[in-house]
Short mmCIF file of C-alpha atoms in Angstrom, two decimals:
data_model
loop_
_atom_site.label_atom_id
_atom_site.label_comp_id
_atom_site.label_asym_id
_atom_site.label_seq_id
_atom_site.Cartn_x
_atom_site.Cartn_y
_atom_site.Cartn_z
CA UNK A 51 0.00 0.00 0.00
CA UNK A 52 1.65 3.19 -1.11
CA UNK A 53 1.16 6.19 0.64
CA UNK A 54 -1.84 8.14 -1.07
CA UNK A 55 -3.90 4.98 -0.19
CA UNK A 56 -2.54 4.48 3.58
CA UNK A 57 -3.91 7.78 3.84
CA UNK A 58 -6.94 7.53 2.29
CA UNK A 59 -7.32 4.26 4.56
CA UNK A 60 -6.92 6.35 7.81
CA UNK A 61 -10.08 8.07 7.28
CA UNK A 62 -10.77 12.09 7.70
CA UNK A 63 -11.99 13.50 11.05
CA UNK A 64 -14.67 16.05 10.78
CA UNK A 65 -15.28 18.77 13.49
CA UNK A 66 -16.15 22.32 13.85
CA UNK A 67 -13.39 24.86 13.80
CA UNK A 68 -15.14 26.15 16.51
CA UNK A 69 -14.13 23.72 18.63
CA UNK A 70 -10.34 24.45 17.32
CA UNK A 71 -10.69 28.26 18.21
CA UNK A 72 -12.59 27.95 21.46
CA UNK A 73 -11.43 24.85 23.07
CA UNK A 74 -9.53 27.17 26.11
CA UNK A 75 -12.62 28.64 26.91
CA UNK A 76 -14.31 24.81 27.12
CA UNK A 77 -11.84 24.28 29.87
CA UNK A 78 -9.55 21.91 27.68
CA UNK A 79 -6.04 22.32 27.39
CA UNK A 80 -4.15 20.93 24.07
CA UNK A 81 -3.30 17.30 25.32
CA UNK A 82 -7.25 17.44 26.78
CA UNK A 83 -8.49 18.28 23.43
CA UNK A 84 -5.85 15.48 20.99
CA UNK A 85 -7.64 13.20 23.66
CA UNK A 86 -10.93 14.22 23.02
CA UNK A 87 -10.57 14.03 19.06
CA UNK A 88 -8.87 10.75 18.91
CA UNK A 89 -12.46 8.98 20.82
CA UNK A 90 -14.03 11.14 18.44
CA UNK A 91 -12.89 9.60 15.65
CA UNK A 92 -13.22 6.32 16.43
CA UNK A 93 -17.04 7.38 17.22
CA UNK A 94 -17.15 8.59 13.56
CA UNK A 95 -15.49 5.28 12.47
CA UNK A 96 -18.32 3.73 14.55
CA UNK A 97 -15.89 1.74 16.68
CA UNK A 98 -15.31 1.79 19.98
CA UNK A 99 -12.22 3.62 21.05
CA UNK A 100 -9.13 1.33 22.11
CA UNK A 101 -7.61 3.30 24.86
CA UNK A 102 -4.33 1.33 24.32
CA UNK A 103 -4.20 2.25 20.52
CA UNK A 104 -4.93 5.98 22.14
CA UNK A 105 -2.04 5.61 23.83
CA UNK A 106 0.58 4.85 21.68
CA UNK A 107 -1.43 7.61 19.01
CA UNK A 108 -0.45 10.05 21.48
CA UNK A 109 2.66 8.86 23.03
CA UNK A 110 1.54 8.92 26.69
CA UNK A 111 0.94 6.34 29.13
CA UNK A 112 -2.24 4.33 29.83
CA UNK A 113 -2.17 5.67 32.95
CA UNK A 114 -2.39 8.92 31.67
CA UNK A 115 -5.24 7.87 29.28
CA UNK A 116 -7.65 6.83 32.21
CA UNK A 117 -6.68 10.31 34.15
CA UNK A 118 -7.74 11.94 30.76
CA UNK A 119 -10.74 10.01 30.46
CA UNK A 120 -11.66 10.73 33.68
CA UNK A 121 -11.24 14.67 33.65
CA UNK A 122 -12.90 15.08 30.22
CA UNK A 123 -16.18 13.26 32.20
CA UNK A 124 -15.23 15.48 34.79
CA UNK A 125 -15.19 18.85 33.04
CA UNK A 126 -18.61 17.68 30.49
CA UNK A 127 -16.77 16.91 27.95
CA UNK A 128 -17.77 13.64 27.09
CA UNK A 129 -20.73 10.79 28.94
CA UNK A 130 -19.74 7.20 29.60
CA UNK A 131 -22.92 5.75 28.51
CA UNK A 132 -23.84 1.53 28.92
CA UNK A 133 -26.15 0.08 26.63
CA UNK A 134 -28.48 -2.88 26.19
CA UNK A 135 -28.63 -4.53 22.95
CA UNK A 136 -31.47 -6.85 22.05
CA UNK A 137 -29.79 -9.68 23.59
CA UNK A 138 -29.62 -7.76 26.82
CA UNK A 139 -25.54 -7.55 26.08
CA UNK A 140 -24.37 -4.61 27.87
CA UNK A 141 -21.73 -2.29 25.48
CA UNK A 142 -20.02 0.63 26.00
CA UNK A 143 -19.85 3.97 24.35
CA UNK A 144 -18.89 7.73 24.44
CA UNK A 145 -21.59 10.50 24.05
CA UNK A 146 -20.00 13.75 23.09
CA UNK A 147 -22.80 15.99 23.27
CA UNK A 148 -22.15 17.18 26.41
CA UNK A 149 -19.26 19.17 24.93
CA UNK A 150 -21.34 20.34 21.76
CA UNK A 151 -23.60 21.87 24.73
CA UNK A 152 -21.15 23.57 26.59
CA UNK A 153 -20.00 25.08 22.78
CA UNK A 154 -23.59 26.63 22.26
CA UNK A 155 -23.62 28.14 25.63
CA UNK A 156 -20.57 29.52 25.31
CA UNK A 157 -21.72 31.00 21.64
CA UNK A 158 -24.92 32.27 22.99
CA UNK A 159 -23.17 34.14 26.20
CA UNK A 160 -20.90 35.33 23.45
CA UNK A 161 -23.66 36.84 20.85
CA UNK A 162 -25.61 38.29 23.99
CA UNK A 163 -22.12 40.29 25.31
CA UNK A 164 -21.42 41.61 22.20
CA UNK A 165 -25.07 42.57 21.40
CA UNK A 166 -24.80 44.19 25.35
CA UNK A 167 -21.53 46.27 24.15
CA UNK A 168 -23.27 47.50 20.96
CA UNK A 169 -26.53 48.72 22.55
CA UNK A 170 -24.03 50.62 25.66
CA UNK A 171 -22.06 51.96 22.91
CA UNK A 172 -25.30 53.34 21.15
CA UNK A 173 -26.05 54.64 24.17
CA UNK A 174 -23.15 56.21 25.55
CA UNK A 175 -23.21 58.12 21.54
CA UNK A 176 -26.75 59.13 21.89
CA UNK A 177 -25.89 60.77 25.22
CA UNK A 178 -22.74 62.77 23.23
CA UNK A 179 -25.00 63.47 20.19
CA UNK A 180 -27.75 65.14 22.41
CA UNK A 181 -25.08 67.38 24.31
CA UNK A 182 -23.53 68.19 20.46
CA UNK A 183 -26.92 69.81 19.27
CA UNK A 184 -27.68 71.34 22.58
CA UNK A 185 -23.71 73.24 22.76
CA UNK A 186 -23.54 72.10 26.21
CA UNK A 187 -23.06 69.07 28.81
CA UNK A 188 -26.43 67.67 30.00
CA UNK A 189 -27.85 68.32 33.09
CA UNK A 190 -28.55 65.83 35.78
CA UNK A 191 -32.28 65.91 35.39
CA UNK A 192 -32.01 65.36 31.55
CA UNK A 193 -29.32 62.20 32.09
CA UNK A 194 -32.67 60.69 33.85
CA UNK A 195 -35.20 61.49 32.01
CA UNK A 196 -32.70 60.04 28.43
CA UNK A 197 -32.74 57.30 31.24
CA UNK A 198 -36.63 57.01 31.27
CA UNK A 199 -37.21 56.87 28.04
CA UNK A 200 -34.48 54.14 27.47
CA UNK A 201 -34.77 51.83 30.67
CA UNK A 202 -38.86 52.55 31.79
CA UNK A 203 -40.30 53.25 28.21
CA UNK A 204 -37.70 51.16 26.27
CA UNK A 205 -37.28 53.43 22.79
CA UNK A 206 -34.57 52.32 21.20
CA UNK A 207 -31.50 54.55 21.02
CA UNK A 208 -31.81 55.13 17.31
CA UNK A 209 -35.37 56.30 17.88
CA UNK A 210 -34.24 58.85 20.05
CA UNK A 211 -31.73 60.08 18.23
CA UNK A 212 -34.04 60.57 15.00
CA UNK A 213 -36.76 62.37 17.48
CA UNK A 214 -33.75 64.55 18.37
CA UNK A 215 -33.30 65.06 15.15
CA UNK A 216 -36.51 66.15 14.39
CA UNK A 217 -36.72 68.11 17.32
CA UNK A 218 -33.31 70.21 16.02
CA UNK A 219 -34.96 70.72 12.60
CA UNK A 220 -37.91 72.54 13.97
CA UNK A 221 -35.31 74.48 16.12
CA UNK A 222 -36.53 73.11 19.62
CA UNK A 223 -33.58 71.75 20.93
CA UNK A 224 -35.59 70.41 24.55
CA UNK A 225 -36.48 67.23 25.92
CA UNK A 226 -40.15 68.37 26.30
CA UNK A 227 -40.67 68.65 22.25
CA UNK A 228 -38.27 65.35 21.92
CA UNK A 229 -40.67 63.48 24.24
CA UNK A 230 -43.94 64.64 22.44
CA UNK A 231 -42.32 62.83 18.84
CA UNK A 232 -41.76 59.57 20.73
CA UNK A 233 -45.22 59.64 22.22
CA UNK A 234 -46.43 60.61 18.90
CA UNK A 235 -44.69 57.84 16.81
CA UNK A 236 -45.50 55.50 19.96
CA UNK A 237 -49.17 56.22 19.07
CA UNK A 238 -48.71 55.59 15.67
CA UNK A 239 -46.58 52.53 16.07
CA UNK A 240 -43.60 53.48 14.68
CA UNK A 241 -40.65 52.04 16.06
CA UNK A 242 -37.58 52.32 13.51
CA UNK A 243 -35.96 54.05 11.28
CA UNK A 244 -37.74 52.93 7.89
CA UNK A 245 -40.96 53.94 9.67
CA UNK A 246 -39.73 57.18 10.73
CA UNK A 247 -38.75 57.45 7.23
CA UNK A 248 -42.44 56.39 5.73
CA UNK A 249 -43.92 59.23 8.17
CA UNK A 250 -41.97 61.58 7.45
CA UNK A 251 -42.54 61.00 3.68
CA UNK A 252 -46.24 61.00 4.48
CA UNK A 253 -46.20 64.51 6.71
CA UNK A 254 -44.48 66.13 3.12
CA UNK A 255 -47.35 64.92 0.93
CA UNK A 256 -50.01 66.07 3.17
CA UNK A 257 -48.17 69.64 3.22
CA UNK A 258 -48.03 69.75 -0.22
CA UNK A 259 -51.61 67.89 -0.73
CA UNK A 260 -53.17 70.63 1.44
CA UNK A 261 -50.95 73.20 0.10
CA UNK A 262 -51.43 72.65 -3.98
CA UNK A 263 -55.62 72.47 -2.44
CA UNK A 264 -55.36 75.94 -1.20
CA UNK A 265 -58.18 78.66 -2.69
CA UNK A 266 -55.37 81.12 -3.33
CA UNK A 267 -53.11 78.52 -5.74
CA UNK A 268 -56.22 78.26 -7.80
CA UNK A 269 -57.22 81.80 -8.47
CA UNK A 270 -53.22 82.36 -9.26
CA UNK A 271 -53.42 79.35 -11.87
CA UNK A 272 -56.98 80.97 -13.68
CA UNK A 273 -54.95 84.25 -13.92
CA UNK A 274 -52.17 82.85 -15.86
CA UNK A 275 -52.76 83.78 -19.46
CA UNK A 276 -54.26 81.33 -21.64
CA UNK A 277 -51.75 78.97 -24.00
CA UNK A 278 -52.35 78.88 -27.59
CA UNK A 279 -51.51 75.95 -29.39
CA UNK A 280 -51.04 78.74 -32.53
CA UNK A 281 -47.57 78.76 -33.97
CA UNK A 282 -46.87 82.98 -34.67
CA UNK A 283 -43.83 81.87 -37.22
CA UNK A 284 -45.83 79.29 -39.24
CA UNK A 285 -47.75 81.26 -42.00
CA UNK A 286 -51.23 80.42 -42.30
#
């Protein structure tokens, strides 16, 4: 057997980088985690792992196999599990979930602390951003009542910063006029940006609806001189 085929022979382990890149943070160190891929490819092999062929794979002692064994049931790394067959013949095997769990708890706390540090940081900017347009540092009172409307009536920080927006464009840079846009939008159910966008659209139409409607544009429009469809340089 040549060497493409002894390799072939050997067989492929499959498993997630993220076990690769987060296997510290699983509480495994590198010899731990050789350990835990060598019984995990026998379980893909559908074989039950030989501890002595683990062994000799990894040049340590079987001594040092069964203290391995033992600390990656230890840490939930792995499940000694005993099974019946249909014969009532007890066998042995390795369930590995226990370590897949531990790797989607560990992704989850991660997803939920960096969504944390992106909603602080939105926060922390909103609170800059609202002492930009008002020229000055906030005042205690107006630190709680930002507070309020974040914490107790749970706007996002985007939708504060477009009501502050809005509030700056009509030149009433004050928490009072910023507070009566949330409650307005909160009537109307607006809640993000697209929204804010859509009503905003829909305030211009009405302004020009009601303004293009107005008696005054209509009597300007019937004194505009009549147009002739006549052509003065084309002779008759």
């Amino acid at each position: 057997m040549d060497f493409f085929q002894a390799y072939l022979a050997a067989g492929q382990v499959s498993v997630s980088r993220m076990i690769l890149k987060h296997y510290h943070e699983l509480g495994m160190d590198a010899e731990e985690l050789v350990f835990w891929l060598e019984l995990y490819a026998y379980q893909e092999k559908g074989a039950y792992p030989d501890l002595n062929q683990v062994a000799q794979s990894m040049g340590i002692t079987q001594t040092r196999v069964f203290q391995l064994l033992a600390q990656a049931d230890q840490k939930q790394h792995l499940r000694l599990v005993t099974q019946k067959d249909a014969q009532g013949k007890q066998t042995d095997t390795y369930d590995f979930r226990p370590l897949f769990e531990k790797l989607t708890k560990l992704y989850q706390q991660q997803a939920q602390t960096k969504s944390d540090q992106a909603t602080a940081d939105k926060v922390s900017n909103l609170y800059k951003t609202f002492e930009q347009e008002f020229g000055r540092p906030l005042s205690p009172l107006e630190f709680e009542r930002i507070a309020g409307w974040l914490n107790e009536d749970h706007y996002d920080p985007e939708l504060i910063r477009l009501a502050l927006k809005e509030a700056v464009a009509h030149q009433a840079r004050n928490l009072s006029y910023i507070d009566r846009i949330l409650l307005n939008w909160e009537s109307k159910n607006i809640r993000n940006k697209e929204e804010v966008a859509q009503e905003q659209s829909r305030r211009k139409l009405q302004i020009m609806q009601k303004a293009a409607d107005k008696p005054g544009n209509q009597a300007q429009d019937d004194s505009l001189p009549p147009v002739t469809l006549h052509n003065p340089f084309k002779e008759d």
